[in-house]
Every structure is written in structure tokens, then in C-alpha cells.
Short mmCIF file of C-alpha atoms (C1' of nucleotides) in Angstrom, two decimals:
data_model
loop_
_atom_site.label_atom_id
_atom_site.label_comp_id
_atom_site.label_asym_id
_atom_site.label_seq_id
_atom_site.Cartn_x
_atom_site.Cartn_y
_atom_site.Cartn_z
CA UNK A 1 98.13 122.33 104.53
CA UNK A 2 95.40 120.23 105.45
CA UNK A 3 95.34 116.48 104.55
CA UNK A 4 92.50 116.86 101.88
CA UNK A 5 95.41 116.01 99.43
CA UNK A 6 93.25 113.57 97.04
CA UNK A 7 95.46 111.89 95.28
CA UNK A 8 96.52 113.29 91.54
CA UNK A 9 95.63 111.11 88.75
CA UNK A 10 99.12 108.72 88.77
CA UNK A 11 96.97 106.26 86.58
CA UNK A 12 96.57 109.25 84.01
CA UNK A 13 100.22 110.57 84.25
CA UNK A 14 101.36 107.20 83.86
CA UNK A 15 99.16 106.58 80.71
CA UNK A 16 100.19 109.94 79.23
CA UNK A 17 103.70 109.21 79.50
CA UNK A 18 103.19 105.77 77.93
CA UNK A 19 103.64 103.63 80.85
CA UNK A 20 101.90 100.95 82.12
CA UNK A 21 99.93 101.43 85.32
CA UNK A 22 101.36 98.91 87.86
CA UNK A 23 100.77 98.50 91.28
CA UNK A 24 104.76 99.41 91.98
CA UNK A 25 104.81 102.23 90.20
CA UNK A 26 101.32 103.63 91.85
CA UNK A 27 102.96 102.85 95.44
CA UNK A 28 105.90 104.58 94.54
CA UNK A 29 104.44 107.90 93.32
CA UNK A 30 102.05 107.87 96.58
CA UNK A 31 105.17 107.32 98.69
CA UNK A 32 107.49 110.11 96.86
CA UNK A 33 103.82 112.36 97.09
CA UNK A 34 103.71 111.79 101.07
CA UNK A 35 107.24 111.79 101.74
CA UNK A 36 108.96 114.51 99.07
CA UNK A 37 112.69 113.99 99.32
CA UNK A 38 113.24 110.43 100.07
CA UNK A 39 116.00 108.29 99.33
CA UNK A 40 115.57 105.12 96.99
CA UNK A 41 116.14 103.15 100.15
CA UNK A 42 112.73 104.71 101.98
CA UNK A 43 110.90 105.00 99.11
CA UNK A 44 111.64 100.87 98.97
CA UNK A 45 111.03 100.36 102.89
CA UNK A 46 107.76 102.41 102.27
CA UNK A 47 106.45 100.64 99.23
CA UNK A 48 106.81 97.67 100.62
CA UNK A 49 105.00 98.64 103.66
CA UNK A 50 102.01 99.42 101.85
CA UNK A 51 101.98 96.71 99.33
CA UNK A 52 103.66 94.18 100.74
CA UNK A 53 106.92 93.18 99.11
CA UNK A 54 108.99 94.86 96.14
CA UNK A 55 112.28 94.17 94.98
CA UNK A 56 114.98 96.66 95.79
CA UNK A 57 115.53 96.92 91.65
CA UNK A 58 111.70 97.13 91.14
CA UNK A 59 112.20 100.16 93.05
CA UNK A 60 114.93 101.80 91.24
CA UNK A 61 113.84 100.94 88.14
CA UNK A 62 110.56 102.45 88.54
CA UNK A 63 112.04 105.64 90.04
CA UNK A 64 114.95 105.88 86.91
CA UNK A 65 111.83 105.06 84.77
CA UNK A 66 109.65 108.16 85.97
CA UNK A 67 112.32 110.33 86.49
CA UNK A 68 113.05 109.61 82.59
CA UNK A 69 109.60 110.31 82.02
CA UNK A 70 109.51 113.78 83.94
CA UNK A 71 107.03 112.31 86.32
CA UNK A 72 109.46 112.54 89.01
CA UNK A 73 112.34 114.72 89.66
CA UNK A 74 115.73 113.56 91.08
CA UNK A 75 118.82 115.36 93.22
CA UNK A 76 121.40 114.25 95.12
CA UNK A 77 122.89 116.70 98.02
CA UNK A 78 126.54 115.95 97.89
CA UNK A 79 127.42 113.20 100.57
CA UNK A 80 124.10 111.72 100.22
CA UNK A 81 122.43 109.12 98.44
CA UNK A 82 119.73 109.99 95.58
CA UNK A 83 116.73 111.60 96.40
CA UNK A 84 112.96 111.79 94.64
CA UNK A 85 110.21 114.43 94.57
CA UNK A 86 106.88 114.90 92.34
CA UNK A 87 108.27 116.99 89.02
CA UNK A 88 105.75 119.62 89.72
CA UNK A 89 107.34 121.83 86.79
CA UNK A 90 108.23 124.86 89.12
CA UNK A 91 111.72 125.51 89.25
CA UNK A 92 112.45 125.46 93.26
CA UNK A 93 115.55 124.87 95.00
CA UNK A 94 116.87 123.16 97.90
CA UNK A 95 117.85 123.99 101.25
CA UNK A 96 119.95 121.13 103.18
CA UNK A 97 120.65 120.98 106.88
CA UNK A 98 124.06 120.18 107.63
CA UNK A 99 122.74 118.94 110.83
CA UNK A 100 120.51 116.43 110.10
CA UNK A 101 120.23 116.13 105.92
CA UNK A 102 116.68 117.34 106.10
CA UNK A 103 115.77 119.00 103.06
CA UNK A 104 113.17 121.88 102.62
CA UNK A 105 112.31 123.27 99.22
CA UNK A 106 112.15 126.55 98.19
CA UNK A 107 110.56 128.68 95.46
CA UNK A 108 112.62 129.67 92.82
CA UNK A 109 113.01 133.79 93.18
CA UNK A 110 113.83 134.23 89.17
CA UNK A 111 110.75 132.40 88.18
CA UNK A 112 112.56 131.63 84.86
CA UNK A 113 114.38 128.45 83.54
CA UNK A 114 117.18 128.40 83.87
CA UNK A 115 117.01 131.11 86.99
CA UNK A 116 120.24 132.11 86.70
CA UNK A 117 122.56 132.41 83.60
CA UNK A 118 126.11 133.22 83.91
CA UNK A 119 127.89 136.02 82.22
CA UNK A 120 130.55 134.25 80.16
CA UNK A 121 129.58 130.71 79.30
CA UNK A 122 132.16 130.20 77.23
CA UNK A 123 130.00 128.53 74.75
CA UNK A 124 128.58 126.71 77.22
CA UNK A 125 124.84 125.97 76.32
CA UNK A 126 123.29 126.41 79.84
CA UNK A 127 119.96 124.04 80.28
CA UNK A 128 119.68 124.49 83.86
CA UNK A 129 120.46 125.92 87.26
CA UNK A 130 120.39 123.64 90.21
CA UNK A 131 120.76 125.78 93.63
CA UNK A 132 121.73 124.26 96.88
CA UNK A 133 121.42 125.86 99.99
CA UNK A 134 123.47 124.40 102.83
CA UNK A 135 123.19 125.54 106.26
CA UNK A 136 121.57 124.39 109.69
CA UNK A 137 117.85 124.34 109.81
CA UNK A 138 115.63 125.82 113.06
CA UNK A 139 115.67 122.47 115.07
CA UNK A 140 119.54 121.91 114.48
CA UNK A 141 120.04 125.25 115.31
CA UNK A 142 118.24 125.49 118.55
CA UNK A 143 119.87 121.95 120.07
CA UNK A 144 123.21 123.30 119.03
CA UNK A 145 122.48 126.48 121.31
CA UNK A 146 120.23 125.04 123.74
CA UNK A 147 122.63 122.48 125.93
CA UNK A 148 119.65 121.31 127.48
CA UNK A 149 118.20 119.67 124.26
CA UNK A 150 119.72 116.69 123.00
CA UNK A 151 122.15 117.87 120.01
CA UNK A 152 120.45 115.78 117.20
CA UNK A 153 123.75 114.12 115.12
CA UNK A 154 125.31 117.78 115.61
CA UNK A 155 128.56 117.65 117.06
CA UNK A 156 130.84 120.34 115.74
CA UNK A 157 130.71 123.96 115.20
CA UNK A 158 130.20 123.26 111.51
CA UNK A 159 132.30 125.08 109.28
CA UNK A 160 131.68 125.31 105.52
CA UNK A 161 133.49 122.53 104.90
CA UNK A 162 133.84 120.41 108.15
CA UNK A 163 131.14 118.28 107.81
CA UNK A 164 132.67 114.57 106.73
CA UNK A 165 129.44 113.40 105.69
CA UNK A 166 129.44 110.02 105.35
CA UNK A 167 127.81 108.62 102.12
CA UNK A 168 125.65 106.28 104.32
CA UNK A 169 124.17 108.79 106.32
CA UNK A 170 120.78 109.43 104.75
CA UNK A 171 118.85 111.12 107.10
CA UNK A 172 116.14 110.07 109.24
CA UNK A 173 114.98 106.34 110.32
CA UNK B 1 156.34 119.54 80.47
CA UNK B 2 158.68 122.31 81.37
CA UNK B 3 158.51 122.95 85.08
CA UNK B 4 158.30 126.27 85.26
CA UNK B 5 155.09 126.44 87.47
CA UNK B 6 156.40 127.81 90.01
CA UNK B 7 154.74 126.05 93.17
CA UNK B 8 153.09 128.33 95.26
CA UNK B 9 153.95 128.10 98.97
CA UNK B 10 152.19 124.90 99.54
CA UNK B 11 154.75 124.22 102.51
CA UNK B 12 153.41 127.70 103.89
CA UNK B 13 149.89 126.68 103.70
CA UNK B 14 149.97 123.52 105.03
CA UNK B 15 152.09 124.75 108.03
CA UNK B 16 149.59 127.96 108.40
CA UNK B 17 147.15 125.20 108.93
CA UNK B 18 149.24 123.23 111.54
CA UNK B 19 149.56 120.45 108.81
CA UNK B 20 152.72 118.25 108.47
CA UNK B 21 154.35 118.57 104.93
CA UNK B 22 154.64 115.62 103.53
CA UNK B 23 155.68 114.49 99.55
CA UNK B 24 151.99 112.91 98.96
CA UNK B 25 150.69 116.19 100.56
CA UNK B 26 152.36 118.28 98.22
CA UNK B 27 151.96 116.13 95.20
CA UNK B 28 148.31 115.81 95.99
CA UNK B 29 148.06 120.24 95.83
CA UNK B 30 150.58 120.15 92.91
CA UNK B 31 148.23 117.77 90.97
CA UNK B 32 144.98 119.46 91.56
CA UNK B 33 146.38 123.17 91.04
CA UNK B 34 147.46 121.97 87.88
CA UNK B 35 144.24 120.04 87.16
CA UNK B 36 141.36 121.39 88.73
CA UNK B 37 138.24 119.67 89.21
CA UNK B 38 139.87 116.25 89.16
CA UNK B 39 138.15 113.22 91.15
CA UNK B 40 140.23 110.94 93.65
CA UNK B 41 141.01 108.25 91.24
CA UNK B 42 142.42 110.73 88.88
CA UNK B 43 144.71 112.56 91.93
CA UNK B 44 145.99 108.93 92.87
CA UNK B 45 146.97 108.19 89.45
CA UNK B 46 148.99 111.37 89.07
CA UNK B 47 150.16 111.60 92.12
CA UNK B 48 151.97 108.01 91.75
CA UNK B 49 153.22 109.11 88.24
CA UNK B 50 154.73 111.89 90.13
CA UNK B 51 156.42 110.73 93.37
CA UNK B 52 156.18 106.88 92.62
CA UNK B 53 153.44 105.28 94.76
CA UNK B 54 150.93 106.58 96.84
CA UNK B 55 147.88 104.27 98.69
CA UNK B 56 144.57 105.04 97.79
CA UNK B 57 143.69 105.45 101.20
CA UNK B 58 146.71 108.31 101.65
CA UNK B 59 144.72 110.22 98.71
CA UNK B 60 141.49 109.88 100.26
CA UNK B 61 142.90 110.84 103.81
CA UNK B 62 144.63 113.42 102.12
CA UNK B 63 141.99 114.85 99.79
CA UNK B 64 139.79 115.14 103.09
CA UNK B 65 142.33 116.69 105.57
CA UNK B 66 142.59 119.49 102.85
CA UNK B 67 139.42 119.89 102.33
CA UNK B 68 138.91 120.26 106.59
CA UNK B 69 141.45 122.69 106.39
CA UNK B 70 139.79 125.02 103.69
CA UNK B 71 143.26 124.37 101.13
CA UNK B 72 141.01 122.28 98.97
CA UNK B 73 137.37 122.78 97.84
CA UNK B 74 135.48 119.48 97.05
CA UNK B 75 132.47 119.48 95.18
CA UNK B 76 130.32 116.76 93.85
CA UNK B 77 127.90 116.47 91.00
CA UNK B 78 124.84 114.49 90.84
CA UNK B 79 125.82 111.44 89.17
CA UNK B 80 129.92 111.52 89.68
CA UNK B 81 132.36 111.32 91.91
CA UNK B 82 133.84 113.81 94.26
CA UNK B 83 135.89 116.23 92.73
CA UNK B 84 138.53 118.82 94.02
CA UNK B 85 139.83 122.28 93.09
CA UNK B 86 141.99 124.48 95.32
CA UNK B 87 140.31 126.95 97.69
CA UNK B 88 140.62 130.02 96.61
CA UNK B 89 138.30 131.72 98.58
CA UNK B 90 136.32 133.60 95.44
CA UNK B 91 132.91 132.07 95.42
CA UNK B 92 132.63 130.48 92.10
CA UNK B 93 130.53 127.94 90.63
CA UNK B 94 130.54 125.40 88.23
CA UNK B 95 129.08 124.61 84.45
CA UNK B 96 128.65 120.69 84.33
CA UNK B 97 128.57 119.26 80.68
CA UNK B 98 126.07 116.34 80.35
CA UNK B 99 127.73 115.08 77.39
CA UNK B 100 131.31 114.93 78.65
CA UNK B 101 131.08 115.69 82.38
CA UNK B 102 133.80 118.34 81.87
CA UNK B 103 133.40 121.26 84.69
CA UNK B 104 133.80 124.93 83.97
CA UNK B 105 134.01 127.30 86.75
CA UNK B 106 132.27 130.32 86.21
CA UNK B 107 132.71 133.18 88.89
CA UNK B 108 129.62 134.35 91.08
CA UNK B 109 127.71 137.11 89.77
CA UNK B 110 127.01 138.16 93.22
CA UNK B 111 129.74 138.18 95.17
CA UNK B 112 128.92 138.00 98.32
CA UNK B 113 128.62 134.70 100.42
CA UNK B 114 125.96 133.30 100.15
CA UNK B 115 125.61 135.00 96.73
CA UNK B 116 121.47 134.35 96.43
CA UNK B 117 119.73 133.73 99.29
CA UNK B 118 115.74 132.05 99.59
CA UNK B 119 112.92 134.79 100.67
CA UNK B 120 111.37 132.55 103.49
CA UNK B 121 114.28 129.98 104.81
CA UNK B 122 111.78 128.95 107.44
CA UNK B 123 114.12 129.32 109.99
CA UNK B 124 116.81 127.54 108.24
CA UNK B 125 120.43 129.39 108.66
CA UNK B 126 121.72 129.38 104.74
CA UNK B 127 125.74 129.31 104.97
CA UNK B 128 126.49 128.89 101.69
CA UNK B 129 124.78 128.40 98.21
CA UNK B 130 125.97 126.21 95.90
CA UNK B 131 125.07 126.65 92.53
CA UNK B 132 125.30 124.01 89.51
CA UNK B 133 124.33 124.79 85.77
CA UNK B 134 124.02 121.71 83.75
CA UNK B 135 124.20 121.91 80.03
CA UNK B 136 126.48 121.10 76.95
CA UNK B 137 129.79 122.19 76.51
CA UNK B 138 130.77 123.68 72.93
CA UNK B 139 132.90 121.15 72.11
CA UNK B 140 129.68 118.61 72.84
CA UNK B 141 127.45 120.90 71.03
CA UNK B 142 129.27 121.07 68.00
CA UNK B 143 129.72 117.24 67.62
CA UNK B 144 126.24 116.82 67.93
CA UNK B 145 125.26 119.08 65.43
CA UNK B 146 127.92 118.36 62.99
CA UNK B 147 127.23 114.55 62.08
CA UNK B 148 131.23 114.76 60.73
CA UNK B 149 132.52 115.61 64.03
CA UNK B 150 132.58 112.29 66.02
CA UNK B 151 130.64 112.46 68.80
CA UNK B 152 132.51 112.51 72.19
CA UNK B 153 130.98 110.15 74.49
CA UNK B 154 127.36 111.89 73.61
CA UNK B 155 124.94 109.50 71.85
CA UNK B 156 121.21 110.82 72.88
CA UNK B 157 119.72 113.89 72.69
CA UNK B 158 120.29 114.31 76.38
CA UNK B 159 116.77 115.74 77.61
CA UNK B 160 117.03 117.64 80.72
CA UNK B 161 116.89 114.46 82.74
CA UNK B 162 116.94 111.64 80.32
CA UNK B 163 120.83 111.26 80.89
CA UNK B 164 121.55 108.08 82.79
CA UNK B 165 124.60 109.13 84.28
CA UNK B 166 126.05 106.18 86.22
CA UNK B 167 128.26 106.67 88.76
CA UNK B 168 131.21 105.18 87.39
CA UNK B 169 131.48 106.93 84.21
CA UNK B 170 133.78 109.95 85.89
CA UNK B 171 134.87 111.75 83.29
CA UNK B 172 137.96 111.26 81.24
CA UNK B 173 140.25 108.60 80.70
"C1'" DA C 1 90.60 84.60 75.98
"C1'" DC C 2 94.94 85.02 73.44
"C1'" DT C 3 99.64 87.04 72.51
"C1'" DC C 4 102.81 90.13 72.81
"C1'" DT C 5 105.11 93.66 75.11
"C1'" DT C 6 106.73 95.50 79.29
"C1'" DC C 7 107.85 94.86 83.65
"C1'" DC C 8 109.20 92.36 87.87
"C1'" DT C 9 112.18 88.90 90.98
"C1'" DG C 10 116.55 87.19 92.71
"C1'" DG C 11 121.26 86.88 92.23
"C1'" DA C 12 125.57 89.01 91.91
"C1'" DA C 13 128.70 92.68 90.07
"C1'" DT C 14 130.97 97.29 90.46
"C1'" DC C 15 132.84 101.41 91.76
"C1'" DA C 16 133.59 104.81 95.08
"C1'" DT C 17 134.47 105.43 99.88
"C1'" DT C 18 135.89 104.49 104.17
"C1'" DC C 19 137.43 101.49 108.64
"C1'" DA C 20 141.18 99.59 111.35
"C1'" DA C 21 145.63 98.28 112.82
"C1'" DG C 22 150.20 98.66 112.27
"C1'" DA C 23 154.81 100.58 110.24
"C1'" DA C 24 157.09 105.02 108.84
"C1'" DA C 25 157.76 109.53 108.89
"C1'" DA C 26 157.78 114.64 110.10
"C1'" DT C 27 158.64 117.64 113.28
"C1'" DG C 28 160.49 119.93 117.87
"C1'" DC C 29 163.33 119.73 121.75
"C1'" DC C 30 167.76 118.86 123.74
"C1'" DG D 1 172.59 116.33 115.02
"C1'" DG D 2 170.28 112.67 117.35
"C1'" DC D 3 165.91 111.21 119.82
"C1'" DA D 4 161.22 110.91 121.38
"C1'" DT D 5 156.13 112.04 120.30
"C1'" DT D 6 152.93 113.03 117.45
"C1'" DT D 7 151.22 112.55 112.68
"C1'" DT D 8 150.62 110.18 108.98
"C1'" DC D 9 151.04 106.50 105.12
"C1'" DT D 10 150.67 101.12 103.88
"C1'" DT D 11 147.81 97.08 103.26
"C1'" DG D 12 144.03 94.28 103.99
"C1'" DA D 13 139.16 94.59 103.98
"C1'" DA D 14 134.24 96.00 104.89
"C1'" DT D 15 130.42 99.05 103.46
"C1'" DG D 16 126.30 100.58 100.91
"C1'" DA D 17 124.36 102.62 97.37
"C1'" DT D 18 123.49 101.49 92.75
"C1'" DT D 19 123.42 98.62 88.31
"C1'" DC D 20 123.77 94.76 85.39
"C1'" DC D 21 121.80 89.94 83.79
"C1'" DA D 22 118.75 86.37 82.79
"C1'" DG D 23 114.21 84.06 83.41
"C1'" DG D 24 109.95 84.20 84.75
"C1'" DA D 25 105.08 86.82 85.29
"C1'" DA D 26 101.69 90.13 84.50
"C1'" DG D 27 99.89 93.92 81.70
"C1'" DA D 28 97.37 96.09 77.50
"C1'" DG D 29 95.16 96.04 73.40
"C1'" DT D 30 92.96 92.60 69.98
#
DNA sequence: ACTCTTCCTGGAATCATTCAAGAAAATGCC
DNA sequence: GGCATTTTCTTGAATGATTCCAGGAAGAGT
């Protein structure tokens, strides 16, 4: 994937959703597009770097509005803050690293939405199946088994539950 | 309430995990056993009703300790607080109602853990697959389509994303 | 250009969760 | 059964993500 990523028509998508085209919104879309799975804080920081200054509320409001209009997709791995990505319509899922909180996209094997339906939903109407894979990313696995490498925020054997992730530990700088 | 619910050997499980047997811990286990998917707040309230008084921290500490020792299982649907259930070892998943936040258990169709593995994990070691089904429970569906029935905490058409669930709305009174 | 809707700013509130230090209780040994 | 040790509970406060409120500013269409 080279960086010929010509910016999709954010303006068009906003207009199509009946939303006004504002600089903060364009900047938010741009940031989320370049840096998927970003938290609200990270988005705010990068938007500020891009267009000077925005209030935190503007960012939250924008993120919520765009999410409501299906331009963004929001998800929230347990123990971390909300994260956002461009809503592409594909039904992909997320791999979350217990070591560094990194998130990777994985395409849904089934394709249909919801991609997996329980057998006896007891009258429940299932609209969406959200799958989160928990594990260890390649980097963290390497730095754990290789004592020469610095263990990056990883200290224990990382059992299925022994990860006391604090609400505030939201990934990278 | 008759107390025919003969207590499973909490004492045994605690001892087996090398934990001390204390009244708050027994009470927490009892409450979570009787009322699965309870939030920390709810657990605290019910524990207080049972043994008089416990500090909120004791509850949180207990819940965390028991979770770390695989006696409890913790999960956290996006937009709501942590919820707890007894760790039974079966790999079941959760149906979450967008209307009333109710949680239902559904057995895992696959059986194995992790029950679904992505095709190309890119070096990622998957330890666990967590599936959350989002939808509408029977009650909420009924009260929505039937205008005579009281809409129970439901007001909108509840699209896939248009549910601005506040962090504080954690289910039932 | 003008008006009106919509959005952004700034400050403050809220709620869940955690941290810190001392008091109380449970366990194991004698 | 009593006592020392270790673990756990209490009290009080901090943190951090997210949202609410009210007023002012900037877009869009006419």
C-alpha cells in the first residue's frame, strides 16, 4: 500500500449526510483516515496539529455526529477508550494486543452481517455481531521471548485475564 | 427469598486459588452467582443488602482479585460499565440489547477457544475471541411495535449506531 | 449581502474506576 | 486456643474519559 491515497471526497460524504462542511470535520476525517483506531484524545491532538486549535468538545461532538451518520465507526475494546475508524461498510473485526493495545483489522470470514448468528437467540433480534480477538501482536511476542529486546509495556505471562488494563492506558504516544 | 440456593463451594474455590475466605468475597460471589452480568455498582448494592456494609473499594478489589484468579469473568459492552459473571469455563458469548442493556448468554457454536480464528493474523497470537451480539431483546421489540405497551427505556428507532449510550446508563434501577 | 440554522468555544459536572495509607481480620504455627 | 504475620478492608481523595450547558461565531441558502 503506497501513499497515493488520494483523499476521498469528505466534502461529498458530509454533504450527502446533510452535514455542513467545516474545517474541524474535514480535519477529523483526515486524521481518522490516516490513523485508524485513534482515540478521541489522539484525534484531538492531531487535529490541533493540523488546523491550529480545536476544543475537545468540538472533537467529541464531531466524532459523535459522524458516527451517527455512518461516516465513522466507533468501537471500544474493554479497558480502553473509544476508538474510531472510517466506516467502510465492510464488516471487519478487530485484533487487540494485550501488550501494547495496538489494534489490527481483520476481514470477516463470513462476509454477511451479522456474520455469526447464535442458535437460540430467545426472541432476540440480532442486528450486529462484533468480534474482538484478544492476543499478542508480533512485536510484543518478540520482545517478550527475546530478553535482549526491551519488553514494551509487557511484564507478565499475560494470561487470559491477568491484564489489569487501566482505563487511561490508551496506547501509543 | 428462600435460601434453598445451596451455595456452591465458594470457600473451596477461594482456597484453591490461594485466597483468603472473607465475608465480602463470599457475598460478592453469591451476588454475582444469583445475578449474572451485574455491574460493580449493582454488586456493591446487593452485597451491602446482604452483609450490612462494604466499601466500594472492597467490592472493586474483590471483583478484580476474583477475576484475576479466574473465579469471575469480566466483560464490558461498549458504552456500559464492567460486568461480571461466574467463570464457568464454557466459552459462551453475550447478546446485548440496545434498548434496555440487558445481557443474555449464548453458548458458543464452535466450542473451542478461541472459537473463531482470523485467516491472516499477521503474526498476531490470538488467545481469545470475544463475540458480542448487538440487537433488540424480545421485550423491547414488543414494546416498540406495540404502542399500547409501555416503551421500556426505548425511544428511538435504534439504528445500528444511533444509540448514544451514556457511560452512566448502566441498566436497571 | 442578509438571515437563520448549525456549529464551536469555554467552563464545569459526572460517573466509573483506581491510588494510597492505616486499621481490621484471617491464617498458620506453636 | 493464643499470637504473629500476611492479606484484606476502610476512608478519603485523585484521575481521566466523556458529557452537559449557555453564549457567541461561522456556514449555507435566498
